[in-house]
PDB file of C-alpha atoms in Angstrom:
ATOM      1  CA  MET A 268       3.639  -6.592 -19.787  1.00  0.00           C
ATOM      2  CA  LEU A 269       0.814  -4.142 -18.628  1.00  0.00           C
ATOM      3  CA  VAL A 270       0.557  -2.072 -15.122  1.00  0.00           C
ATOM      4  CA  LEU A 271      -2.924  -1.073 -14.376  1.00  0.00           C
ATOM      5  CA  LEU A 272      -3.365   1.915 -11.951  1.00  0.00           C
ATOM      6  CA  PRO A 273      -6.445   3.270 -10.346  1.00  0.00           C
ATOM      7  CA  PRO A 274      -7.493   6.802 -10.957  1.00  0.00           C
ATOM      8  CA  SER A 275      -7.009   9.249  -8.125  1.00  0.00           C
ATOM      9  CA  GLU A 276     -10.149  10.779  -6.509  1.00  0.00           C
ATOM     10  CA  GLY A 277      -8.095  13.949  -6.206  1.00  0.00           C
ATOM     11  CA  LYS A 278      -7.468  15.840  -9.559  1.00  0.00           C
ATOM     12  CA  THR A 279      -5.742  18.845 -10.840  1.00  0.00           C
ATOM     13  CA  ALA A 280      -7.857  20.675 -13.342  1.00  0.00           C
ATOM     14  CA  PRO A 281      -5.659  21.987 -16.160  1.00  0.00           C
ATOM     15  CA  ALA A 282      -5.592  25.828 -16.430  1.00  0.00           C
ATOM     16  CA  ASP A 283      -5.915  26.029 -20.151  1.00  0.00           C
ATOM     17  CA  GLY A 284      -5.488  23.999 -23.245  1.00  0.00           C
ATOM     18  CA  ALA A 285      -7.789  22.388 -25.829  1.00  0.00           C
ATOM     19  CA  PRO A 286     -10.742  20.172 -24.688  1.00  0.00           C
ATOM     20  CA  VAL A 287     -10.553  16.318 -24.622  1.00  0.00           C
ATOM     21  CA  ASP A 288     -10.269  14.838 -28.090  1.00  0.00           C
ATOM     22  CA  LEU A 289     -11.954  11.414 -27.652  1.00  0.00           C
ATOM     23  CA  ALA A 290     -10.608   9.991 -30.959  1.00  0.00           C
ATOM     24  CA  ALA A 291      -6.889  10.676 -29.662  1.00  0.00           C
ATOM     25  CA  LEU A 292      -7.269   8.486 -26.452  1.00  0.00           C
ATOM     26  CA  VAL A 293      -5.827   5.011 -26.339  1.00  0.00           C
ATOM     27  CA  HIS A 294      -7.829   2.133 -27.787  1.00  0.00           C
ATOM     28  CA  ASP A 295     -10.230   4.497 -29.540  1.00  0.00           C
ATOM     29  CA  ALA A 296     -11.468   1.875 -31.773  1.00  0.00           C
ATOM     30  CA  GLU A 297     -12.645  -0.366 -29.065  1.00  0.00           C
ATOM     31  CA  LEU A 298     -13.425   2.152 -26.395  1.00  0.00           C
ATOM     32  CA  GLY A 299     -14.362   5.250 -28.243  1.00  0.00           C
ATOM     33  CA  PRO A 300     -18.232   4.532 -28.585  1.00  0.00           C
ATOM     34  CA  VAL A 301     -18.607   3.697 -24.892  1.00  0.00           C
ATOM     35  CA  ARG A 302     -16.585   6.807 -23.779  1.00  0.00           C
ATOM     36  CA  ALA A 303     -18.949   8.967 -25.894  1.00  0.00           C
ATOM     37  CA  ARG A 304     -21.862   7.348 -24.339  1.00  0.00           C
ATOM     38  CA  VAL A 305     -20.807   7.495 -20.781  1.00  0.00           C
ATOM     39  CA  LEU A 306     -19.441  11.101 -21.199  1.00  0.00           C
ATOM     40  CA  ASP A 307     -22.940  12.251 -22.649  1.00  0.00           C
ATOM     41  CA  ALA A 308     -24.764  10.589 -19.997  1.00  0.00           C
ATOM     42  CA  LEU A 309     -22.659  12.042 -17.237  1.00  0.00           C
ATOM     43  CA  VAL A 310     -22.859  15.595 -18.757  1.00  0.00           C
ATOM     44  CA  ARG A 311     -26.868  15.200 -18.949  1.00  0.00           C
ATOM     45  CA  LEU A 312     -27.078  13.952 -15.488  1.00  0.00           C
ATOM     46  CA  CYS A 313     -24.952  16.775 -13.957  1.00  0.00           C
ATOM     47  CA  ALA A 314     -26.558  19.646 -15.991  1.00  0.00           C
ATOM     48  CA  GLY A 315     -30.101  18.322 -15.018  1.00  0.00           C
ATOM     49  CA  ARG A 316     -32.548  20.065 -12.812  1.00  0.00           C
ATOM     50  CA  SER A 317     -32.344  17.881  -9.644  1.00  0.00           C
ATOM     51  CA  ARG A 318     -28.924  18.594  -8.274  1.00  0.00           C
ATOM     52  CA  SER A 319     -29.632  16.827  -5.134  1.00  0.00           C
ATOM     53  CA  ARG A 320     -30.476  13.595  -7.135  1.00  0.00           C
ATOM     54  CA  ALA A 321     -27.269  13.753  -9.140  1.00  0.00           C
ATOM     55  CA  LEU A 322     -25.182  14.155  -5.998  1.00  0.00           C
ATOM     56  CA  ASP A 323     -26.801  11.093  -4.500  1.00  0.00           C
ATOM     57  CA  LEU A 324     -26.353   9.112  -7.539  1.00  0.00           C
ATOM     58  CA  LEU A 325     -22.634  10.027  -7.715  1.00  0.00           C
ATOM     59  CA  GLY A 326     -22.039   9.451  -4.114  1.00  0.00           C
ATOM     60  CA  LEU A 327     -21.081  13.124  -3.480  1.00  0.00           C
ATOM     61  CA  SER A 328     -21.835  15.286  -0.351  1.00  0.00           C
ATOM     62  CA  PRO A 329     -23.667  18.767  -0.829  1.00  0.00           C
ATOM     63  CA  GLY A 330     -20.168  20.232  -0.242  1.00  0.00           C
ATOM     64  CA  LEU A 331     -19.033  18.829  -3.530  1.00  0.00           C
ATOM     65  CA  ALA A 332     -21.849  20.464  -5.610  1.00  0.00           C
ATOM     66  CA  GLY A 333     -19.274  22.278  -7.556  1.00  0.00           C
ATOM     67  CA  GLU A 334     -18.124  18.946  -9.053  1.00  0.00           C
ATOM     68  CA  LEU A 335     -21.488  18.822 -10.843  1.00  0.00           C
ATOM     69  CA  ASP A 336     -20.816  22.062 -12.676  1.00  0.00           C
ATOM     70  CA  ARG A 337     -17.301  20.785 -13.553  1.00  0.00           C
ATOM     71  CA  ASN A 338     -18.888  17.505 -14.988  1.00  0.00           C
ATOM     72  CA  ALA A 339     -21.579  19.369 -16.956  1.00  0.00           C
ATOM     73  CA  THR A 340     -18.935  21.249 -18.908  1.00  0.00           C
ATOM     74  CA  LEU A 341     -16.467  18.272 -19.711  1.00  0.00           C
ATOM     75  CA  ARG A 342     -16.558  18.394 -23.394  1.00  0.00           C
ATOM     76  CA  ASP A 343     -15.342  22.040 -23.367  1.00  0.00           C
ATOM     77  CA  ALA A 344     -13.139  22.036 -20.375  1.00  0.00           C
ATOM     78  CA  PRO A 345      -9.385  22.285 -20.837  1.00  0.00           C
ATOM     79  CA  ALA A 346      -7.443  19.084 -21.023  1.00  0.00           C
ATOM     80  CA  GLY A 347      -3.977  17.971 -19.926  1.00  0.00           C
ATOM     81  CA  PRO A 348      -1.795  14.845 -19.632  1.00  0.00           C
ATOM     82  CA  ALA A 349      -3.464  12.278 -17.265  1.00  0.00           C
ATOM     83  CA  ALA A 350      -0.320  11.920 -15.364  1.00  0.00           C
ATOM     84  CA  ASP A 351      -0.862  15.771 -14.272  1.00  0.00           C
ATOM     85  CA  VAL A 352      -4.605  15.374 -13.829  1.00  0.00           C
ATOM     86  CA  TYR A 353      -4.404  12.433 -11.472  1.00  0.00           C
ATOM     87  CA  SER A 354      -2.587  14.098  -8.644  1.00  0.00           C
ATOM     88  CA  GLY A 355      -3.179  11.785  -5.599  1.00  0.00           C
ATOM     89  CA  VAL A 356      -0.674   9.905  -3.396  1.00  0.00           C
ATOM     90  CA  LEU A 357      -0.063   7.127  -5.958  1.00  0.00           C
ATOM     91  CA  TYR A 358       0.850   9.676  -8.623  1.00  0.00           C
ATOM     92  CA  GLN A 359       3.078  11.506  -6.349  1.00  0.00           C
ATOM     93  CA  HIS A 360       5.117   8.412  -5.637  1.00  0.00           C
ATOM     94  CA  LEU A 361       5.153   7.475  -9.413  1.00  0.00           C
ATOM     95  CA  ASP A 362       6.488  10.971  -9.807  1.00  0.00           C
ATOM     96  CA  LEU A 363       6.665  10.656 -13.498  1.00  0.00           C
ATOM     97  CA  GLY A 364       8.433  14.067 -14.084  1.00  0.00           C
ATOM     98  CA  SER A 365      11.409  12.931 -12.059  1.00  0.00           C
ATOM     99  CA  LEU A 366      12.110   9.736 -14.232  1.00  0.00           C
ATOM    100  CA  THR A 367      14.764   9.543 -16.883  1.00  0.00           C
ATOM    101  CA  PRO A 368      13.446   9.986 -20.581  1.00  0.00           C
ATOM    102  CA  ARG A 369      13.845   6.289 -21.011  1.00  0.00           C
ATOM    103  CA  ALA A 370      11.941   5.378 -17.876  1.00  0.00           C
ATOM    104  CA  ARG A 371       9.081   7.765 -18.867  1.00  0.00           C
ATOM    105  CA  GLU A 372       8.925   6.213 -22.373  1.00  0.00           C
ATOM    106  CA  ARG A 373       8.680   2.810 -20.642  1.00  0.00           C
ATOM    107  CA  ALA A 374       6.013   4.113 -18.395  1.00  0.00           C
ATOM    108  CA  ALA A 375       4.194   5.425 -21.458  1.00  0.00           C
ATOM    109  CA  GLU A 376       4.176   2.229 -23.112  1.00  0.00           C
ATOM    110  CA  ARG A 377       3.357  -0.168 -20.151  1.00  0.00           C
ATOM    111  CA  VAL A 378       1.035   1.788 -17.722  1.00  0.00           C
ATOM    112  CA  LEU A 379      -2.632   2.252 -18.217  1.00  0.00           C
ATOM    113  CA  VAL A 380      -4.937   4.126 -15.742  1.00  0.00           C
ATOM    114  CA  ALA A 381      -8.317   2.496 -15.094  1.00  0.00           C
ATOM    115  CA  SER A 382     -11.205   5.099 -15.419  1.00  0.00           C
ATOM    116  CA  ALA A 383     -15.037   5.051 -14.850  1.00  0.00           C
ATOM    117  CA  LEU A 384     -15.363   7.824 -17.454  1.00  0.00           C
ATOM    118  CA  TRP A 385     -12.713   6.792 -20.058  1.00  0.00           C
ATOM    119  CA  GLY A 386     -12.248   2.971 -19.597  1.00  0.00           C
ATOM    120  CA  VAL A 387      -8.569   3.286 -19.578  1.00  0.00           C
ATOM    121  CA  VAL A 388      -6.050   6.084 -20.470  1.00  0.00           C
ATOM    122  CA  ARG A 389      -2.418   6.307 -21.140  1.00  0.00           C
ATOM    123  CA  LEU A 390      -0.372   8.620 -18.774  1.00  0.00           C
ATOM    124  CA  GLU A 391       0.106  11.094 -21.610  1.00  0.00           C
ATOM    125  CA  ASP A 392      -3.486  11.101 -22.816  1.00  0.00           C
ATOM    126  CA  ARG A 393      -5.129  14.475 -22.614  1.00  0.00           C
ATOM    127  CA  ILE A 394      -8.127  14.634 -20.282  1.00  0.00           C
ATOM    128  CA  PRO A 395     -10.287  17.143 -18.306  1.00  0.00           C
ATOM    129  CA  ALA A 396     -10.532  16.911 -14.506  1.00  0.00           C
ATOM    130  CA  TYR A 397     -13.878  15.013 -13.709  1.00  0.00           C
ATOM    131  CA  ARG A 398     -15.587  13.432 -10.803  1.00  0.00           C
ATOM    132  CA  LEU A 399     -16.963   9.989 -11.398  1.00  0.00           C
ATOM    133  CA  SER A 400     -16.091   6.740  -9.443  1.00  0.00           C
ATOM    134  CA  ILE A 401     -16.687   3.324 -10.545  1.00  0.00           C
ATOM    135  CA  GLY A 402     -19.381   2.764  -7.896  1.00  0.00           C
ATOM    136  CA  ALA A 403     -21.469   5.548  -9.040  1.00  0.00           C
ATOM    137  CA  THR A 404     -24.877   5.296 -10.695  1.00  0.00           C
ATOM    138  CA  VAL A 405     -25.501   6.936 -13.964  1.00  0.00           C
ATOM    139  CA  PRO A 406     -29.224   5.953 -14.784  1.00  0.00           C
ATOM    140  CA  ALA A 407     -29.071   6.523 -18.671  1.00  0.00           C
ATOM    141  CA  LEU A 408     -26.625   3.769 -18.985  1.00  0.00           C
ATOM    142  CA  ARG A 409     -28.940   1.166 -17.438  1.00  0.00           C
ATOM    143  CA  ARG A 410     -26.074  -0.873 -16.165  1.00  0.00           C
ATOM    144  CA  THR A 411     -23.375  -0.436 -13.529  1.00  0.00           C
ATOM    145  CA  LEU A 412     -20.263   1.351 -14.782  1.00  0.00           C
ATOM    146  CA  ALA A 413     -18.194  -1.774 -14.464  1.00  0.00           C
ATOM    147  CA  ALA A 414     -20.670  -3.814 -16.522  1.00  0.00           C
ATOM    148  CA  THR A 415     -20.815  -1.049 -19.138  1.00  0.00           C
ATOM    149  CA  TRP A 416     -17.065  -1.097 -19.555  1.00  0.00           C
ATOM    150  CA  LYS A 417     -16.350  -4.780 -19.450  1.00  0.00           C
ATOM    151  CA  PRO A 418     -17.099  -5.969 -22.904  1.00  0.00           C
ATOM    152  CA  ALA A 419     -15.111  -2.940 -24.416  1.00  0.00           C
ATOM    153  CA  LEU A 420     -12.162  -3.443 -22.158  1.00  0.00           C
ATOM    154  CA  THR A 421     -12.194  -7.126 -22.995  1.00  0.00           C
ATOM    155  CA  ALA A 422     -11.938  -6.294 -26.668  1.00  0.00           C
ATOM    156  CA  ALA A 423      -9.218  -3.628 -26.212  1.00  0.00           C
ATOM    157  CA  LEU A 424      -6.646  -5.065 -23.614  1.00  0.00           C
ATOM    158  CA  PRO A 425      -4.370  -7.895 -24.163  1.00  0.00           C
ATOM    159  CA  PRO A 426      -5.758 -11.303 -23.124  1.00  0.00           C
ATOM    160  CA  ASP A 427      -2.770 -13.015 -21.986  1.00  0.00           C
ATOM    161  CA  ASP A 428       0.047 -10.573 -20.750  1.00  0.00           C
ATOM    162  CA  LEU A 429       1.704 -10.273 -17.222  1.00  0.00           C
ATOM    163  CA  VAL A 430      -0.514  -7.712 -15.679  1.00  0.00           C
ATOM    164  CA  VAL A 431       0.617  -5.962 -12.604  1.00  0.00           C
ATOM    165  CA  ASP A 432      -2.617  -4.893 -11.137  1.00  0.00           C
ATOM    166  CA  CYS A 433      -2.638  -1.922  -8.721  1.00  0.00           C
ATOM    167  CA  ARG A 434      -6.380  -1.232  -9.171  1.00  0.00           C
ATOM    168  CA  SER A 435      -8.983  -1.092  -6.325  1.00  0.00           C
ATOM    169  CA  GLY A 436     -11.821  -3.726  -6.169  1.00  0.00           C
ATOM    170  CA  GLY A 437     -14.361  -1.821  -8.189  1.00  0.00           C
ATOM    171  CA  TYR A 438     -12.216  -1.199 -11.148  1.00  0.00           C
ATOM    172  CA  ALA A 439     -10.878  -4.730 -11.006  1.00  0.00           C
ATOM    173  CA  ALA A 440     -14.382  -5.816 -11.529  1.00  0.00           C
ATOM    174  CA  ALA A 441     -14.505  -4.055 -14.989  1.00  0.00           C
ATOM    175  CA  TRP A 442     -11.852  -6.187 -16.618  1.00  0.00           C
ATOM    176  CA  LYS A 443      -9.541  -9.050 -16.139  1.00  0.00           C
ATOM    177  CA  PRO A 444      -7.473 -10.982 -18.693  1.00  0.00           C
ATOM    178  CA  ALA A 445      -8.739 -14.159 -20.217  1.00  0.00           C
ATOM    179  CA  GLY A 446      -5.451 -15.815 -19.781  1.00  0.00           C
ATOM    180  CA  GLY A 447      -1.742 -15.014 -18.915  1.00  0.00           C
ATOM    181  CA  THR A 448      -0.927 -13.929 -15.432  1.00  0.00           C
ATOM    182  CA  LEU A 449      -2.394 -11.343 -13.140  1.00  0.00           C
ATOM    183  CA  VAL A 450      -0.556 -10.137 -10.004  1.00  0.00           C
ATOM    184  CA  ALA A 451      -2.525  -7.985  -7.655  1.00  0.00           C
ATOM    185  CA  VAL A 452      -0.313  -5.568  -5.602  1.00  0.00           C
ATOM    186  CA  ARG A 453      -1.405  -5.077  -1.960  1.00  0.00           C
ATOM    187  CA  ALA A 454       0.347  -3.410   1.148  1.00  0.00           C
ATOM    188  CA  PHE A 455       0.091  -4.449   4.910  1.00  0.00           C
ATOM    189  CA  SER A 456       1.566  -3.046   7.999  1.00  0.00           C
ATOM    190  CA  GLN A 457       3.219  -5.535  10.485  1.00  0.00           C
ATOM    191  CA  ALA A 458       3.371  -4.890  14.182  1.00  0.00           C
ATOM    192  CA  ALA A 459       6.117  -6.125  16.361  1.00  0.00           C
ATOM    193  CA  ASP A 460       4.045  -9.197  17.428  1.00  0.00           C
ATOM    194  CA  GLY A 461       3.774 -10.213  13.749  1.00  0.00           C
ATOM    195  CA  THR A 462       0.169  -9.397  13.276  1.00  0.00           C
ATOM    196  CA  ARG A 463      -0.680  -7.572   9.974  1.00  0.00           C
ATOM    197  CA  LYS A 464      -3.458  -5.345   8.724  1.00  0.00           C
ATOM    198  CA  PRO A 465      -4.146  -3.986   5.381  1.00  0.00           C
ATOM    199  CA  ILE A 466      -3.178  -0.039   4.912  1.00  0.00           C
ATOM    200  CA  SER A 467      -5.357   1.949   2.594  1.00  0.00           C
ATOM    201  CA  HIS A 468      -3.874   5.239   2.295  1.00  0.00           C
ATOM    202  CA  MET A 469      -0.314   4.226   2.033  1.00  0.00           C
ATOM    203  CA  ALA A 470      -1.266   1.230  -0.197  1.00  0.00           C
ATOM    204  CA  LYS A 471      -1.761   4.007  -2.971  1.00  0.00           C
ATOM    205  CA  ALA A 472       1.944   4.984  -1.966  1.00  0.00           C
ATOM    206  CA  THR A 473       3.278   1.496  -2.347  1.00  0.00           C
ATOM    207  CA  ARG A 474       1.366   0.814  -5.543  1.00  0.00           C
ATOM    208  CA  GLY A 475       2.871   4.128  -7.079  1.00  0.00           C
ATOM    209  CA  ASP A 476       6.362   2.918  -6.009  1.00  0.00           C
ATOM    210  CA  VAL A 477       5.872  -0.459  -7.697  1.00  0.00           C
ATOM    211  CA  ALA A 478       4.739   1.397 -10.973  1.00  0.00           C
ATOM    212  CA  ARG A 479       7.875   3.445 -10.698  1.00  0.00           C
ATOM    213  CA  LEU A 480      10.316   0.549 -10.131  1.00  0.00           C
ATOM    214  CA  VAL A 481       8.722  -1.285 -13.319  1.00  0.00           C
ATOM    215  CA  ALA A 482       9.306   1.880 -15.317  1.00  0.00           C
ATOM    216  CA  GLN A 483      13.020   2.135 -14.070  1.00  0.00           C
ATOM    217  CA  ALA A 484      13.776  -1.559 -14.669  1.00  0.00           C
ATOM    218  CA  ARG A 485      16.139  -2.345 -17.663  1.00  0.00           C
ATOM    219  CA  THR A 486      14.084  -5.320 -18.530  1.00  0.00           C
ATOM    220  CA  ASP A 487      10.435  -6.108 -18.150  1.00  0.00           C
ATOM    221  CA  PRO A 488       9.534  -8.676 -15.209  1.00  0.00           C
ATOM    222  CA  ARG A 489       8.580 -11.790 -17.058  1.00  0.00           C
ATOM    223  CA  SER A 490       6.875 -13.610 -14.132  1.00  0.00           C
ATOM    224  CA  PRO A 491       5.504 -12.884 -10.828  1.00  0.00           C
ATOM    225  CA  GLU A 492       8.736 -14.066  -9.336  1.00  0.00           C
ATOM    226  CA  ASP A 493      10.704 -11.455 -11.325  1.00  0.00           C
ATOM    227  CA  LEU A 494       8.241  -8.725 -10.143  1.00  0.00           C
ATOM    228  CA  ALA A 495       8.687  -9.816  -6.390  1.00  0.00           C
ATOM    229  CA  THR A 496      12.547  -9.799  -6.986  1.00  0.00           C
ATOM    230  CA  LEU A 497      12.287  -6.359  -8.468  1.00  0.00           C
ATOM    231  CA  VAL A 498      10.339  -4.883  -5.610  1.00  0.00           C
ATOM    232  CA  GLU A 499      12.577  -6.809  -2.889  1.00  0.00           C
ATOM    233  CA  ARG A 500      15.716  -5.329  -4.272  1.00  0.00           C
ATOM    234  CA  SER A 501      14.353  -2.019  -3.695  1.00  0.00           C
ATOM    235  CA  GLY A 502      14.664  -2.688   0.137  1.00  0.00           C
ATOM    236  CA  ARG A 503      10.998  -3.762   0.633  1.00  0.00           C
ATOM    237  CA  THR A 504       9.861  -6.875   2.450  1.00  0.00           C
ATOM    238  CA  VAL A 505       7.451  -8.861   0.049  1.00  0.00           C
ATOM    239  CA  GLU A 506       5.496 -12.070   0.051  1.00  0.00           C
ATOM    240  CA  LEU A 507       4.367 -13.712  -3.233  1.00  0.00           C
ATOM    241  CA  ALA A 508       1.472 -16.117  -3.157  1.00  0.00           C
ATOM    242  CA  ARG A 509      -0.409 -17.871  -5.882  1.00  0.00           C
ATOM    243  CA  THR A 510      -4.199 -17.437  -5.456  1.00  0.00           C
ATOM    244  CA  GLY A 511      -5.574 -19.191  -8.392  1.00  0.00           C
ATOM    245  CA  ARG A 512      -4.350 -21.592 -11.257  1.00  0.00           C
ATOM    246  CA  PRO A 513      -5.649 -21.221 -14.790  1.00  0.00           C
ATOM    247  CA  GLY A 514      -8.010 -23.664 -16.260  1.00  0.00           C
ATOM    248  CA  THR A 515      -7.960 -24.195 -20.195  1.00  0.00           C
ATOM    249  CA  GLY A 516      -7.290 -20.691 -21.433  1.00  0.00           C
ATOM    250  CA  GLY A 517      -7.846 -19.240 -18.044  1.00  0.00           C
ATOM    251  CA  VAL A 518      -5.632 -16.598 -16.053  1.00  0.00           C
ATOM    252  CA  ALA A 519      -3.358 -17.481 -13.124  1.00  0.00           C
ATOM    253  CA  THR A 520      -3.735 -15.137 -10.384  1.00  0.00           C
ATOM    254  CA  TRP A 521      -1.323 -14.017  -7.741  1.00  0.00           C
ATOM    255  CA  THR A 522      -0.862 -11.591  -4.906  1.00  0.00           C
ATOM    256  CA  LEU A 523       2.221  -9.590  -4.145  1.00  0.00           C
ATOM    257  CA  ASP A 524       2.146  -8.187  -0.476  1.00  0.00           C
ATOM    258  CA  VAL A 525       4.450  -5.581   0.365  1.00  0.00           C
ATOM    259  CA  ILE A 526       5.051  -5.448   4.260  1.00  0.00           C
ATOM    260  CA  GLU A 527       5.685  -2.271   6.030  1.00  0.00           C
ATOM    261  CA  THR A 528       6.914  -2.404   9.811  1.00  0.00           C
ATOM    262  CA  ALA A 529       4.490  -0.486  11.927  1.00  0.00           C
TER     263      ALA A 529
END
């Protein structure tokens, strides 16, 4: 099985350490050439003369101009484990450091983090802090970032596993399996009158909790129903729904909604 997480916008820059070794990142054979191309294009954009243009293309406000300087030096910047660099709410709830050694091993084997810069990385892959969202524009690539990554990710990732998908929409557009089963994890709040609404910030917490539950499980969920049972046993209210049936060689899609009482 595979658990796919989104990156966090907030990142903690490693204080020291060797710079990123692209060849050491997961799936280097398939993703390495695209990683080098995206990295070079981003560095050139951020080191260019027009800082206002770079900020606009990357969707950053003038107050975040320092992110351009960080991006411009990515090849030489200190790198650290992705699980430490990504420091947002989802990763706080995954709380990798507090897991047992066996659970950390399971997370290392089953979890990949989607990235606009790296394609995907393992939690222990060493990366620098960077700023690049999947919706940003890097003109030298001549395609959207999702379109740039899609062929390489299709070659690298398993075509027919059970995929627990905790990514946001932009990252989901970069890859989906050709077969097997994909379960999208969502979060909703429910009022006393039964009405529901999606929750964005706490959805990250919920997805971190689900990833942690999978890492802690003694055996892998083999189906959407197994995953729903695992989450439900943690005391949460869940609803599982099938949203698409596979055609010949296609992927079956499901949603797992975790309901929080408002």
